[in-house]
GROMACS .gro file of C-alpha atoms in nm:
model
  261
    1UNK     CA    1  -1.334   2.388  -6.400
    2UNK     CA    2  -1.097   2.287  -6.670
    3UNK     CA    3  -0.827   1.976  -6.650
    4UNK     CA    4  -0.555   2.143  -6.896
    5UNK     CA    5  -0.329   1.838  -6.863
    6UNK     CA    6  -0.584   1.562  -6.911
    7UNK     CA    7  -0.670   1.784  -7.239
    8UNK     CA    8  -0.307   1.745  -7.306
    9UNK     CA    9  -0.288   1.380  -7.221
   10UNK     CA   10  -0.561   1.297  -7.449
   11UNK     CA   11  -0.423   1.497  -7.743
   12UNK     CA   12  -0.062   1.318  -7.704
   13UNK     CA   13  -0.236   1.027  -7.691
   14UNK     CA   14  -0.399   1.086  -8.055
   15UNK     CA   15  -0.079   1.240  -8.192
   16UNK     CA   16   0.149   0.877  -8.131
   17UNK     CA   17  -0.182   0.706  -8.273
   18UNK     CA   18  -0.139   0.915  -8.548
   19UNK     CA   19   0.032   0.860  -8.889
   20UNK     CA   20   0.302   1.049  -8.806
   21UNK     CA   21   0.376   0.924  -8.436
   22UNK     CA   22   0.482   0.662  -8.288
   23UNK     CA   23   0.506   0.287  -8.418
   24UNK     CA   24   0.454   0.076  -8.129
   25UNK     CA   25   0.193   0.302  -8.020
   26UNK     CA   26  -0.028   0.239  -8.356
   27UNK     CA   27   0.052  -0.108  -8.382
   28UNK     CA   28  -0.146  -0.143  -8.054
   29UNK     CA   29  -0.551  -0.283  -7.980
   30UNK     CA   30  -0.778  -0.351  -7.735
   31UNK     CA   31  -0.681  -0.744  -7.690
   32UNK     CA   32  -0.249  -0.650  -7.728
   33UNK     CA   33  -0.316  -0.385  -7.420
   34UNK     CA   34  -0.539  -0.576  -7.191
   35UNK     CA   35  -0.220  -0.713  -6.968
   36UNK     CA   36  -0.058  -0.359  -6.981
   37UNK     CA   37  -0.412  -0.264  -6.780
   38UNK     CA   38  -0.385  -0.564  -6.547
   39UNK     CA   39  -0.039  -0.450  -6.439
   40UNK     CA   40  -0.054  -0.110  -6.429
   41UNK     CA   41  -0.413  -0.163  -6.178
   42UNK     CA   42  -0.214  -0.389  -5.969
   43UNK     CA   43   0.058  -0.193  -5.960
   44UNK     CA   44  -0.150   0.058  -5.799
   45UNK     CA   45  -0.331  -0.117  -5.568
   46UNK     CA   46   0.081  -0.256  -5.429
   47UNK     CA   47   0.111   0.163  -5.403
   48UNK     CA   48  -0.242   0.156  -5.235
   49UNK     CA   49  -0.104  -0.128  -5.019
   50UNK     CA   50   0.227   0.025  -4.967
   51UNK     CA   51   0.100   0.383  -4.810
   52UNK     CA   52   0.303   0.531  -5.056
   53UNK     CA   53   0.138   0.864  -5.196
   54UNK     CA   54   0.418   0.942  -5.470
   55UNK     CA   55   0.402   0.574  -5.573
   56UNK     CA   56   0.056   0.525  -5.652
   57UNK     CA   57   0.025   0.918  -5.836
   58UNK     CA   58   0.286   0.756  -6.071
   59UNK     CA   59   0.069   0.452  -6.083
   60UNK     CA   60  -0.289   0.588  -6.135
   61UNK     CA   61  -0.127   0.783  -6.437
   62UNK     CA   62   0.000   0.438  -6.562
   63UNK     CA   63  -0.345   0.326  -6.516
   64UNK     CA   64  -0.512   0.650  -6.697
   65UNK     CA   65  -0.291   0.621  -6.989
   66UNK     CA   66  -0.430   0.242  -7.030
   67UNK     CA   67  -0.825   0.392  -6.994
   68UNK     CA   68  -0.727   0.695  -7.276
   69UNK     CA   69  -0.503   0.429  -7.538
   70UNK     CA   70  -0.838   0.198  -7.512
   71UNK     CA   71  -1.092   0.522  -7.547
   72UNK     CA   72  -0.886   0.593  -7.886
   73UNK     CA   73  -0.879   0.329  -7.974
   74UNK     CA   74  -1.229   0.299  -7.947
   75UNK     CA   75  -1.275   0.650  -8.116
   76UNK     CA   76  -1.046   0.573  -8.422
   77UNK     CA   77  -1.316   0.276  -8.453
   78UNK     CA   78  -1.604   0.480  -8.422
   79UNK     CA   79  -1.712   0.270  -8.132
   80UNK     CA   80  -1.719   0.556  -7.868
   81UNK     CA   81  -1.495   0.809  -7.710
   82UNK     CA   82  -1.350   0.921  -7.381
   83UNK     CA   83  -1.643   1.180  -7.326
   84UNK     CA   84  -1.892   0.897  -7.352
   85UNK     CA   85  -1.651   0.675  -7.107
   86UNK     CA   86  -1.691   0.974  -6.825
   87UNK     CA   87  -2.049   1.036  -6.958
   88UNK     CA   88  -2.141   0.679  -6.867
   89UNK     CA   89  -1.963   0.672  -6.542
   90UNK     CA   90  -2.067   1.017  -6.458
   91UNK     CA   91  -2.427   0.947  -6.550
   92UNK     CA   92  -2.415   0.597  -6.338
   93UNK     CA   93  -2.255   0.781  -6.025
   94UNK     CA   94  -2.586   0.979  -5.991
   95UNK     CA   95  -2.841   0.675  -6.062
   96UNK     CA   96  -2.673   0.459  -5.809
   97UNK     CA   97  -2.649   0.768  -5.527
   98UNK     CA   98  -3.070   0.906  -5.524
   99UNK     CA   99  -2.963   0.980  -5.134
  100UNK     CA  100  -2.716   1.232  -5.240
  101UNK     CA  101  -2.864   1.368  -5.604
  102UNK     CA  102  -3.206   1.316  -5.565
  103UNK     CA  103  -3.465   1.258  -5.265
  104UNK     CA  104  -3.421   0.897  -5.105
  105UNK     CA  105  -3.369   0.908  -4.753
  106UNK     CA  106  -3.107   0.654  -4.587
  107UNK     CA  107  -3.000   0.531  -4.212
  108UNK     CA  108  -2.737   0.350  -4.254
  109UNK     CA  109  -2.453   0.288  -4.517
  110UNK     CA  110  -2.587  -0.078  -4.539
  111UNK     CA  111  -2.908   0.116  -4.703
  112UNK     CA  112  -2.677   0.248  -4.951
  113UNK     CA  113  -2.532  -0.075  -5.038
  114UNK     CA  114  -2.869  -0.198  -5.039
  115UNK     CA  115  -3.033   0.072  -5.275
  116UNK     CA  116  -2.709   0.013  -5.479
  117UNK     CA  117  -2.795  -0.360  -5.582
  118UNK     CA  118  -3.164  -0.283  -5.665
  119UNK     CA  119  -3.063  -0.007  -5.880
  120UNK     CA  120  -2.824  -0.215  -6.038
  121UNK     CA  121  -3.038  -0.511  -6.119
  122UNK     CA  122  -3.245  -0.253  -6.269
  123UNK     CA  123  -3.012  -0.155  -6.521
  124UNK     CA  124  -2.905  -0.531  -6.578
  125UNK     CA  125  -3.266  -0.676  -6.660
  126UNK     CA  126  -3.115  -0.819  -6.925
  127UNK     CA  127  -2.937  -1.075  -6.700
  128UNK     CA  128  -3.104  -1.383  -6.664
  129UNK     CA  129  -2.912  -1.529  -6.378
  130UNK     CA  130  -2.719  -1.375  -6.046
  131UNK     CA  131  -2.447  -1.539  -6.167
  132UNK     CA  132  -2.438  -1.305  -6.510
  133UNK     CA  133  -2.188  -1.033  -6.504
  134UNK     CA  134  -1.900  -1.176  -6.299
  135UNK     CA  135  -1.555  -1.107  -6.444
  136UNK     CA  136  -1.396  -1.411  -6.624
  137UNK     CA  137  -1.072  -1.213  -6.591
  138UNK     CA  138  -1.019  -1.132  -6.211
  139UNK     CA  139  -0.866  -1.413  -6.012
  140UNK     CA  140  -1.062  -1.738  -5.904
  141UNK     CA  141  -1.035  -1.621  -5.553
  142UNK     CA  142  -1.188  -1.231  -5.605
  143UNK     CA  143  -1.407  -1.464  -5.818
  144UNK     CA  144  -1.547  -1.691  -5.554
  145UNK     CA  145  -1.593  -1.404  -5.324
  146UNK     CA  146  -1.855  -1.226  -5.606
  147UNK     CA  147  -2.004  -1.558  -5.640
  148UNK     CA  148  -2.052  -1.617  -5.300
  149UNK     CA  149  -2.212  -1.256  -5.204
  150UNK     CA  150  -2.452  -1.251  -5.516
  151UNK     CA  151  -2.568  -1.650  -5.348
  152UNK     CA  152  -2.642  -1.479  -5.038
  153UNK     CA  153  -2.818  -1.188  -5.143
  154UNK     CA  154  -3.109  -1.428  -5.227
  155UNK     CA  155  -3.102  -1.584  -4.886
  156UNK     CA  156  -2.906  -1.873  -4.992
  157UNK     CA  157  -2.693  -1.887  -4.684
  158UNK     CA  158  -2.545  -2.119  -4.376
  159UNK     CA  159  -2.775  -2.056  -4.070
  160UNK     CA  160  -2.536  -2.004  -3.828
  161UNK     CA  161  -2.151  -2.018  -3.843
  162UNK     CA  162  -2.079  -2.320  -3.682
  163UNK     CA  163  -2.262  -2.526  -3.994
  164UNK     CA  164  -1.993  -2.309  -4.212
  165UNK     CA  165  -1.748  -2.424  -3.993
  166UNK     CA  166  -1.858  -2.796  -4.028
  167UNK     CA  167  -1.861  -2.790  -4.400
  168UNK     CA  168  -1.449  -2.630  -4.415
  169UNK     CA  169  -1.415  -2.964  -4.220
  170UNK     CA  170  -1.597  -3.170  -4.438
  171UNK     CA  171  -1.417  -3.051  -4.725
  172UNK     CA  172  -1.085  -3.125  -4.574
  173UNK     CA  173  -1.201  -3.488  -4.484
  174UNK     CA  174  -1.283  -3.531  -4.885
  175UNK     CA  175  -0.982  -3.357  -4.996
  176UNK     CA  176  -0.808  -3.589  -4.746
  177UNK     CA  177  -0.954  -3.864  -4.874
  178UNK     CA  178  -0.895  -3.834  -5.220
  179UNK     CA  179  -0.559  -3.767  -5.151
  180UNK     CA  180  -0.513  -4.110  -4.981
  181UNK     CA  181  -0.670  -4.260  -5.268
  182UNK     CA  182  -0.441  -4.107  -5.484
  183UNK     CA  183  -0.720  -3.997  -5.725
  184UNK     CA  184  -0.555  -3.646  -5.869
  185UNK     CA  185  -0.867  -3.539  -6.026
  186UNK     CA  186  -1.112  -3.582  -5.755
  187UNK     CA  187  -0.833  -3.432  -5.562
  188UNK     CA  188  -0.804  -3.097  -5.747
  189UNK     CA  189  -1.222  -3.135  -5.731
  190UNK     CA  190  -1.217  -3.159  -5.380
  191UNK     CA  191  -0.983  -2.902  -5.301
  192UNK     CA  192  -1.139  -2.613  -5.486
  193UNK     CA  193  -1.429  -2.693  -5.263
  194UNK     CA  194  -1.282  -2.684  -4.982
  195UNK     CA  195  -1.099  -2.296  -5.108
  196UNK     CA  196  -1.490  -2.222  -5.193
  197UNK     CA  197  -1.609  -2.316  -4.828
  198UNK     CA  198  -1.277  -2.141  -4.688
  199UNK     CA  199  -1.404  -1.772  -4.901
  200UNK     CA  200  -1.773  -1.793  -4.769
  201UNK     CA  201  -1.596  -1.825  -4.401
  202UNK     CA  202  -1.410  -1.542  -4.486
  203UNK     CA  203  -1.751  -1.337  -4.613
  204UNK     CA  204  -1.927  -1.437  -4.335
  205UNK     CA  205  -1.703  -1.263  -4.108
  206UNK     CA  206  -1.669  -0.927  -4.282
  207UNK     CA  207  -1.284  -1.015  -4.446
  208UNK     CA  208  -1.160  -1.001  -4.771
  209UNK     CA  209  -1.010  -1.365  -4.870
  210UNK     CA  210  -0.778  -1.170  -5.173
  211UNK     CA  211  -0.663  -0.921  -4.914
  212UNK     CA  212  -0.598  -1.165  -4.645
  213UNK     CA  213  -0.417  -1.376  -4.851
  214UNK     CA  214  -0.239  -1.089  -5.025
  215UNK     CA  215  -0.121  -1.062  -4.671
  216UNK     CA  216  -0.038  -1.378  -4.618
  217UNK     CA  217   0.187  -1.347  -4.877
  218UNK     CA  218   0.394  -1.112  -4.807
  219UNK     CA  219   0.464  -1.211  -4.465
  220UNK     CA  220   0.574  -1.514  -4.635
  221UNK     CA  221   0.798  -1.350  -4.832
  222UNK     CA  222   0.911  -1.108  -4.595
  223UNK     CA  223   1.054  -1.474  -4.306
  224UNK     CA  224   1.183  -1.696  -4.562
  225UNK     CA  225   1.420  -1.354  -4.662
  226UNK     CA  226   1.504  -1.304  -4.309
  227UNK     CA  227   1.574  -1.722  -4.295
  228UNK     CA  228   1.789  -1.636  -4.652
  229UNK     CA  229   1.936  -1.381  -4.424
  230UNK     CA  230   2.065  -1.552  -4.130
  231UNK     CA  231   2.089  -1.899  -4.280
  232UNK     CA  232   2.482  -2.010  -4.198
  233UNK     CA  233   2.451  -2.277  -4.507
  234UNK     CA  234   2.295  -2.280  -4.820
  235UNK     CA  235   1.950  -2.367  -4.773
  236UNK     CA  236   1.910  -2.654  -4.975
  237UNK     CA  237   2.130  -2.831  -4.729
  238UNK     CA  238   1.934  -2.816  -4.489
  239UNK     CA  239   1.709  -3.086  -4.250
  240UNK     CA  240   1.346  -3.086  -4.178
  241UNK     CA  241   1.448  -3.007  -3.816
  242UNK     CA  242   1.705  -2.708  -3.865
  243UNK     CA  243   1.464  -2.590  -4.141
  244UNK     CA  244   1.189  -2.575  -3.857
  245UNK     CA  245   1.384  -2.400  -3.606
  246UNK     CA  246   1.576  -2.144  -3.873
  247UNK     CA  247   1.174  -2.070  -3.982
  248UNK     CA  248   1.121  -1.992  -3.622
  249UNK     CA  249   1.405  -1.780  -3.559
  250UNK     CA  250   1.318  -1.566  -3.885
  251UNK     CA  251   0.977  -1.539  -3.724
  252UNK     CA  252   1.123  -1.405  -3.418
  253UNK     CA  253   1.320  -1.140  -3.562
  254UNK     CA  254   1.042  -1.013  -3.807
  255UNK     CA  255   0.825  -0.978  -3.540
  256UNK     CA  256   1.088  -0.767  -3.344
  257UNK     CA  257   1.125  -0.589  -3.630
  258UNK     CA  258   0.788  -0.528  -3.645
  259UNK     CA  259   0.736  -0.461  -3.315
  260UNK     CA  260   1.003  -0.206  -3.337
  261UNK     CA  261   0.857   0.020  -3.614
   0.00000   0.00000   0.00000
């Protein structure tokens, strides 16, 4: 099967690289690019999040012009190209899947997660801790949650819930307590344990603590515009207790919004 227009891609890629193209485009490196390929993946995922098909086709070719600028890059070094980046993917796809390309029998898809990791440490012996290998890059909260599983793959886990439960509380009491002492730094301290505890409550029952709070977000966003909306003064004029019942009247109508869809 041939991909014409990723052949095409790929050569108009290495013609603005080229003597003759395109400024910008040669003026650019790994390090100058690597908040072009933040952007354009989260740009995607908002498509992903969005259901919008026509949004994130637009998107994933944002996001595969950032993966064939870097393999040029890369080629124009004589580091490696993009045949060895889908070589190496390609090549890893079939390693990590013996159920499907080879002859290991599963049960269950948490096999395959399973069967996954052990393959994976294989190929990272090099590693000398669980904690090697996590992204200094990705936000603190994706970063907790990697932290968090690789803990618990070991066995180093809360034995029930409610101890989980008890520790979030415990948190707050130190966070609370720092607070009162007015002690900033032990503060801060405190608080990012108490986010840490709040993540491995979130992992323990199955949900995604970037995606919920994505979430969050945006509903956020989506009642203080409808309280921007329907405000009958400028907001900044407002009291505590008109603030409290405008929030709750923005609520309201979101939710019959909402409802209404």
């Amino acid at each position: 099967m041939n991909y014409p227009e990723i052949e095409r891609l790929i050569d108009i890629i290495k013609t603005l690289r080229s003597e003759n193209g395109c400024a910008w485009d040669r003026e650019q490196t790994h390090q100058t690019l690597r908040k072009n390929m933040l952007e354009e993946a989260y740009e995607a995922v908002d498509a992903i999040d969005d259901n919008d098909a026509v949004h994130l086709k637009e998107e994933l070719g944002d996001v595969l012009l950032q993966i064939v600028l870097h393999s040029q890059i890369a080629k124009e070094a004589g580091e490696f190209d993009i045949e060895e980046v889908a070589k190496g993917i390609a090549d890893k796809l079939i390693r990590r899947h013996p159920h499907v390309f080879g002859d290991v029998n599963i049960n269950s898809t948490e096999d395959i997660i399973h069967n996954w990791e052990l393959i994976k440490q294989q190929e990272k012996k090099h590693r000398k801790s669980l904690m090697d290998g996590i992204s200094k890059s990705q936000s603190a909260l994706m970063s907790a949650q990697k932290i968090s599983k690789k803990a618990v793959s070991v066995g180093f886990e809360w034995p029930n819930e409610e101890m989980l439960i008890d520790c979030v509380k415990s948190e707050m009491i130190e966070f609370q307590e720092a607070v009162k002492q007015q002690d900033k730094e032990n503060a801060e301290e405190e608080l990012g344990d108490l986010l840490f505890a709040i993540v491995n409550l979130a992992r323990w029952n199955k949900i995604d603590a970037e995606q919920a709070l994505l979430k969050a977000n945006k509903k956020f966003m989506k009642r203080f515009r409808k309280m921007e909306e329907i405000a009958q003064k400028d907001l900044n004029k407002y009291s505590f207790e008109e603030y409290d019942l405008l929030w709750k009247k923005a609520k309201e109508l979101v939710y019959k919004e909402n409802s209404s869809l």
